[in-house]
Short mmCIF file of C-alpha atoms and ligand atoms in Angstrom, two decimals:
data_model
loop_
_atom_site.label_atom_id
_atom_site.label_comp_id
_atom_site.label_asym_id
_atom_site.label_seq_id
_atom_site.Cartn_x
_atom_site.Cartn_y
_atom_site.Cartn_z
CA UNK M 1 147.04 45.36 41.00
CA UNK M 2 149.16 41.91 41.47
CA UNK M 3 153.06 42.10 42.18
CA UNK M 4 155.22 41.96 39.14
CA UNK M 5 155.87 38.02 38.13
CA UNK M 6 159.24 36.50 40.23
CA UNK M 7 162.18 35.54 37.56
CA UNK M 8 162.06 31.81 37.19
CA UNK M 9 165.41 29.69 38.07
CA UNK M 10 166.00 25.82 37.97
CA UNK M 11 168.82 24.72 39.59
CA UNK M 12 169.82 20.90 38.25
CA UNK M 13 171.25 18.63 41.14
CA UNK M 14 173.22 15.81 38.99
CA UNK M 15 176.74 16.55 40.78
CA UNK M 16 175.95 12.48 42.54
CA UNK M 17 178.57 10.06 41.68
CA UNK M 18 175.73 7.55 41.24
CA UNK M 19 177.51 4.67 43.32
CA UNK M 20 174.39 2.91 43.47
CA UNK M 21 173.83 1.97 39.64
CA UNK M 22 176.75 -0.05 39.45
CA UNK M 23 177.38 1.94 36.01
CA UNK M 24 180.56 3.32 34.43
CA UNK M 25 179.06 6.60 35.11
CA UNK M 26 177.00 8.99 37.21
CA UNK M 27 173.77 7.48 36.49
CA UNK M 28 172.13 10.84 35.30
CA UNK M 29 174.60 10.66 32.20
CA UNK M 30 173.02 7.01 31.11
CA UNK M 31 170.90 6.71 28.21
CA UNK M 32 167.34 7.10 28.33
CA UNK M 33 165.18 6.92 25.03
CA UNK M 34 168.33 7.86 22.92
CA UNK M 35 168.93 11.02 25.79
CA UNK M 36 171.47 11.29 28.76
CA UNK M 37 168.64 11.16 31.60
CA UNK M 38 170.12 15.07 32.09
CA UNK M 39 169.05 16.15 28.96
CA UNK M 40 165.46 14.56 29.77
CA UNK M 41 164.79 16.10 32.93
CA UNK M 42 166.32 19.89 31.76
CA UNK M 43 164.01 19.33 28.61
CA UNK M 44 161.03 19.25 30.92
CA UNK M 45 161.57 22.51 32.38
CA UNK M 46 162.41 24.17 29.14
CA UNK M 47 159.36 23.58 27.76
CA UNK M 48 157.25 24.29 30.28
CA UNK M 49 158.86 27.46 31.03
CA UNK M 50 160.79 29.29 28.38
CA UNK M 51 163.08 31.62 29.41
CA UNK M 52 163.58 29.84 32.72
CA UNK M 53 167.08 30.49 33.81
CA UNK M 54 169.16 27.31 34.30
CA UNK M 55 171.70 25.98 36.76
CA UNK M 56 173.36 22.93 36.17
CA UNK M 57 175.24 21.06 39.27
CA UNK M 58 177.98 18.47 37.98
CA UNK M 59 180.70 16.56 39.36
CA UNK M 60 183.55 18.91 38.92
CA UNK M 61 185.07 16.09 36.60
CA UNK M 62 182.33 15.50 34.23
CA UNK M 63 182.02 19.43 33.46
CA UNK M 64 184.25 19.07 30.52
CA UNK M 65 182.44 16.18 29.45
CA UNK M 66 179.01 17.78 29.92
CA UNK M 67 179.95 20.68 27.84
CA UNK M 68 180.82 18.31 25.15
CA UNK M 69 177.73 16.48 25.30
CA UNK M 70 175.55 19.29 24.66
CA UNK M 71 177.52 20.20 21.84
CA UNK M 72 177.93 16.72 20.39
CA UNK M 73 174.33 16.30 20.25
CA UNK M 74 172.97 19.97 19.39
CA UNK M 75 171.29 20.28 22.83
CA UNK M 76 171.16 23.76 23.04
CA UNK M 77 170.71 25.31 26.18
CA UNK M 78 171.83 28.53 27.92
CA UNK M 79 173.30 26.79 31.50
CA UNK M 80 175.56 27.97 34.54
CA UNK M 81 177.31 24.66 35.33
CA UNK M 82 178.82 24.71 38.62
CA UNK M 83 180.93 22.13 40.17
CA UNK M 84 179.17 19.97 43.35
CA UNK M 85 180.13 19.72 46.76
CA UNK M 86 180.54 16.93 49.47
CA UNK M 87 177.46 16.37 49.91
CA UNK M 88 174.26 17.17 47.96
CA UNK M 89 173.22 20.64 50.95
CA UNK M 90 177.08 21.67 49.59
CA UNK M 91 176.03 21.36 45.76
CA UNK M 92 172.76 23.60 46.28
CA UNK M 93 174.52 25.64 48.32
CA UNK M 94 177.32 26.23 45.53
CA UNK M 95 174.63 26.99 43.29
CA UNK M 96 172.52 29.31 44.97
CA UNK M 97 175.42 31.79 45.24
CA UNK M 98 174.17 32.13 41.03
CA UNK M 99 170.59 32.97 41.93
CA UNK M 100 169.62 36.74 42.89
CA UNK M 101 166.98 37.51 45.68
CA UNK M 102 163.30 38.11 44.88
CA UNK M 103 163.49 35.19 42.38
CA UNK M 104 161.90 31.85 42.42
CA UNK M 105 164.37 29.02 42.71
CA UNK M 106 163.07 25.37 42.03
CA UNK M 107 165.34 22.59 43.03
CA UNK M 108 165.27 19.41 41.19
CA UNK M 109 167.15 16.05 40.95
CA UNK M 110 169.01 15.65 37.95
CA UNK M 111 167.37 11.90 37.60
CA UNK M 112 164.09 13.08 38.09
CA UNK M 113 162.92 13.01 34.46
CA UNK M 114 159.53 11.81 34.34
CA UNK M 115 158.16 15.08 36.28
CA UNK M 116 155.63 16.12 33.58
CA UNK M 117 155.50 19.72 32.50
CA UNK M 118 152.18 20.37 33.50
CA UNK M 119 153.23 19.73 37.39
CA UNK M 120 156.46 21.99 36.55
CA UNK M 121 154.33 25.13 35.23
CA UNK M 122 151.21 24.18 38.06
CA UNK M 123 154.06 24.71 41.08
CA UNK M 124 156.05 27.48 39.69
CA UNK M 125 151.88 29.19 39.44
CA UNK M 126 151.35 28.47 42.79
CA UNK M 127 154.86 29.15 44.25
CA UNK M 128 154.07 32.71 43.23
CA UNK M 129 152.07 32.89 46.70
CA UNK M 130 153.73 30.82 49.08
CA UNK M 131 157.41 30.79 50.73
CA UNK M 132 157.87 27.12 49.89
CA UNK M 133 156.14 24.64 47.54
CA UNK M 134 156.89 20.65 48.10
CA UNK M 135 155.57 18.08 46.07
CA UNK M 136 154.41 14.43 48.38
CA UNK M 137 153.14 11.57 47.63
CA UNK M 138 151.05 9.17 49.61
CA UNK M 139 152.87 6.79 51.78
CA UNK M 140 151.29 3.44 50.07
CA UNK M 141 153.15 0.86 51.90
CA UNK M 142 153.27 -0.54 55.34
CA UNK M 143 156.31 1.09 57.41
CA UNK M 144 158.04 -0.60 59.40
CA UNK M 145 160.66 1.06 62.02
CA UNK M 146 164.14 -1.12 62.19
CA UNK M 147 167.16 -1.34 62.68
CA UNK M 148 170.16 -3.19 60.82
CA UNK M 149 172.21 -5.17 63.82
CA UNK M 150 175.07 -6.89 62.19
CA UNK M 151 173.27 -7.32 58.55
CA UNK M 152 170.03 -8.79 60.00
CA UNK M 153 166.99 -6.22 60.20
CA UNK M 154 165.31 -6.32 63.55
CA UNK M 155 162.46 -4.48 64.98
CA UNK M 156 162.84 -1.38 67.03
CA UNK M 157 160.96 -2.55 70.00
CA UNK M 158 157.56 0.16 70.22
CA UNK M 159 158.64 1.95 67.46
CA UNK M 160 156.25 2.64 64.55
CA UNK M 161 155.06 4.64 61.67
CA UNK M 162 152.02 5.18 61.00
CA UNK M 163 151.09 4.93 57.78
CA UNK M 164 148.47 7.95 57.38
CA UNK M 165 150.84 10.63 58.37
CA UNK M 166 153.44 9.69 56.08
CA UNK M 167 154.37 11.12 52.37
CA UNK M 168 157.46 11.38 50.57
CA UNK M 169 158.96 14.39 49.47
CA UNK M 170 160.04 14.36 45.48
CA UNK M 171 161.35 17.18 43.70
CA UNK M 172 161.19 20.02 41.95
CA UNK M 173 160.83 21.77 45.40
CA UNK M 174 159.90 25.41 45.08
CA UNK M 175 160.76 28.47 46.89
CA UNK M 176 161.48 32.13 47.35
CA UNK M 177 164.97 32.68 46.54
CA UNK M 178 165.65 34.72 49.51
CA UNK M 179 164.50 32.18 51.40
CA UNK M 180 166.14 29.68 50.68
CA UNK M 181 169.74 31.42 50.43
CA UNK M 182 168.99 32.47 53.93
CA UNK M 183 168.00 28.71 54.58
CA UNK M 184 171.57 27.46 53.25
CA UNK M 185 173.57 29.96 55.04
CA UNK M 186 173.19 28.22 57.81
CA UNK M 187 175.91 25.54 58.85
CA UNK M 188 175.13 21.76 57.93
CA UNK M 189 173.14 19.13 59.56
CA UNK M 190 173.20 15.56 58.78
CA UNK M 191 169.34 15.99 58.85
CA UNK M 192 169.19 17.76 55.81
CA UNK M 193 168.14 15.28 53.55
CA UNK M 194 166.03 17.58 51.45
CA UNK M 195 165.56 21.39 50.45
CA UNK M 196 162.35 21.43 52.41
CA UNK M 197 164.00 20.02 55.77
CA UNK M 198 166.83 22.98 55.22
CA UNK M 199 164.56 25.57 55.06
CA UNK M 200 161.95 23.95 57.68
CA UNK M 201 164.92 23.98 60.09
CA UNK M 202 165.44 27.65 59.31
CA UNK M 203 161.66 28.00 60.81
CA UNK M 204 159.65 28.85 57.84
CA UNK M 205 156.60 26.66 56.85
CA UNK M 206 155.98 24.68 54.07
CA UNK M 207 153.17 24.52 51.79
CA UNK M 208 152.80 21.23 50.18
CA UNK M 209 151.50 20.33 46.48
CA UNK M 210 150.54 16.61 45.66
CA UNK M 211 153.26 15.11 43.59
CA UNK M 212 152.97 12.36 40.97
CA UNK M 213 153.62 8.57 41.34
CA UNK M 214 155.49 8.43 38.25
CA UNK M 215 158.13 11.46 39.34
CA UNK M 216 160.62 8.20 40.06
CA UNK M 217 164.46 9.02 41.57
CA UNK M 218 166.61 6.65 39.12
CA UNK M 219 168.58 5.43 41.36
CA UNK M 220 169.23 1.92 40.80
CA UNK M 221 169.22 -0.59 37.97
CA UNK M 222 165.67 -1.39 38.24
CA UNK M 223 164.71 2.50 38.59
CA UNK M 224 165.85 2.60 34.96
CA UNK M 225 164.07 -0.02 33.93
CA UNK M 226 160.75 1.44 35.65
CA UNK M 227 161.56 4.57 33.68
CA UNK M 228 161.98 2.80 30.16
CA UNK M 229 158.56 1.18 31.10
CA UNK M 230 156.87 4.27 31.98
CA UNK M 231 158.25 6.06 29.05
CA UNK M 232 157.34 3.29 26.41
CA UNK M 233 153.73 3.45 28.00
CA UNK M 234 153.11 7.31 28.29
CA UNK M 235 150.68 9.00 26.18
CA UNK M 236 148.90 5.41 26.57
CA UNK M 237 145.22 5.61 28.11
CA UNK M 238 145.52 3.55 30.98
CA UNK M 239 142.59 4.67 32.43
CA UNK M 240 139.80 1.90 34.00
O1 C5P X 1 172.25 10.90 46.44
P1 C5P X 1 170.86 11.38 46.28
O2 C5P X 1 169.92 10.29 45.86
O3 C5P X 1 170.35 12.22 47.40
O4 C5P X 1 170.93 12.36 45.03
C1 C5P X 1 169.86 13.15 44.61
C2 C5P X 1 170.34 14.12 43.56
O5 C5P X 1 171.33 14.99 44.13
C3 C5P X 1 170.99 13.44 42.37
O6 C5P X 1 170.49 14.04 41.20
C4 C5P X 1 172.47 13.70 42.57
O7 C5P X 1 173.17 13.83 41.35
C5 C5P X 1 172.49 15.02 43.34
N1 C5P X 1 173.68 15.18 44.20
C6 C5P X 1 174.49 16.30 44.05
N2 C5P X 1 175.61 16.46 44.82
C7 C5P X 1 175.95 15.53 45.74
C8 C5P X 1 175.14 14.39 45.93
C9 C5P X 1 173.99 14.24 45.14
O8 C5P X 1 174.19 17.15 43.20
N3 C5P X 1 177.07 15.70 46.45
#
């Protein structure tokens, strides 16, 4: 006999002013094949799970505007939109005070929208059995360790990374609810750069999936042109 199937939740982190684009707006609001990049990355996770219950993190002044947008452009969607906080540990944690225990709570950036589906319904399979589910990617470039004196980089003298050990953590990150509300109830730490290093710090253990190259953070100009690239080219064999 297997344990009754946790409720699924997805709680959207686009509450970012998106300084970094050099836009007019939060960057996860910009066009992307004819779609705010928001509707793009919720659209994955409604059709690869249906019925997935959805939480929506937006800068408390673009909720209005949100709200319209959906309407506007007949994206229909049931979503809890909740405003952000400071920083992006205060959005979650706004947002997890929406999600009961004994569900499973995925965490995902809001300009994240090239996750494919099949990655989406593959973690929230797995997540079933473990406490915490992070998707990493291979470190494929040469770290280096420095430091920025004065607006010149200089080396950190004995200081380095090696290369084999290190991955980088993308999102949708995966967990027991209870868990993770537990996790955020504790105060904050400027080391909390992800969901995984809240809940690490907490002292549970992660389990760790193998992301996918293409799962890009839009972040910056060029991110979005990556994106249009990868989006023009999908569906494309590029196998050898
Ligand atoms: O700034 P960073 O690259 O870490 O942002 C990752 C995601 O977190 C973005 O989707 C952004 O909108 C979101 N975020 C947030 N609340 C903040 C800061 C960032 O929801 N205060």
């Amino acid at each position: 006999i297997t344990d009754m199937e946790r409720k699924k939740y997805v709680i959207i982190m686009a509450a970012g002013s998106g300084t970094r684009m050099g836009a007019g707006r939060p960057k996860q609001f910009l066009e992307l094949d004819g779609k705010a990049i928001l509707q793009k990355t919720m659209e994955v996770f409604l059709n690869a799970c249906p019925g997935i219950s959805v939480i929506t993190v937006l800068p408390q002044d673009f909720i209005g505007y949100w709200r319209e947008y959906c309407l506007e452009n007949n994206f229909v969607c049931p979503q809890i939109l909740v405003p952000g906080g400071i920083t992006r540990f205060h959005s979650v944690r706004n947002a997890l005070d929406r999600v009961p225990d004994g569900a499973l709570v995925a965490v995902h950036d809001g300009v994240r929208p090239l996750v494919s589906e099949e990655l989406v319904r593959d973690m929230f399979r797995e997540a079933e059995n473990v406490q915490a589910l992070i998707p990493v990617t291979p470190c494929v470039e040469t770290m280096k360790v420095l430091e920025n004196k004065d607006g010149k980089l200089v080396s950190i003298p004995g200081a380095k990374a090696d290369r084999s050990v290190l991955y980088g953590a993308q999102t949708p990150q995966i967990f027991h609810s209870e868990i993770l509300k537990e996790s955020y109830a504790m105060p904050y730490d400027t080391s909390f750069t992800d969901d995984a290093s809240v809940v690490e710090k907490y002292g549970k253990s992660l389990s760790y999936i193998v992301g996918e190259r293409l799962n890009i953070k839009i972040t910056t100009q060029d991110d979005l042109l990556l994106a249009r690239a990868i989006l023009s080219l999908k569906g494309q064999d590029y196998s050898l």
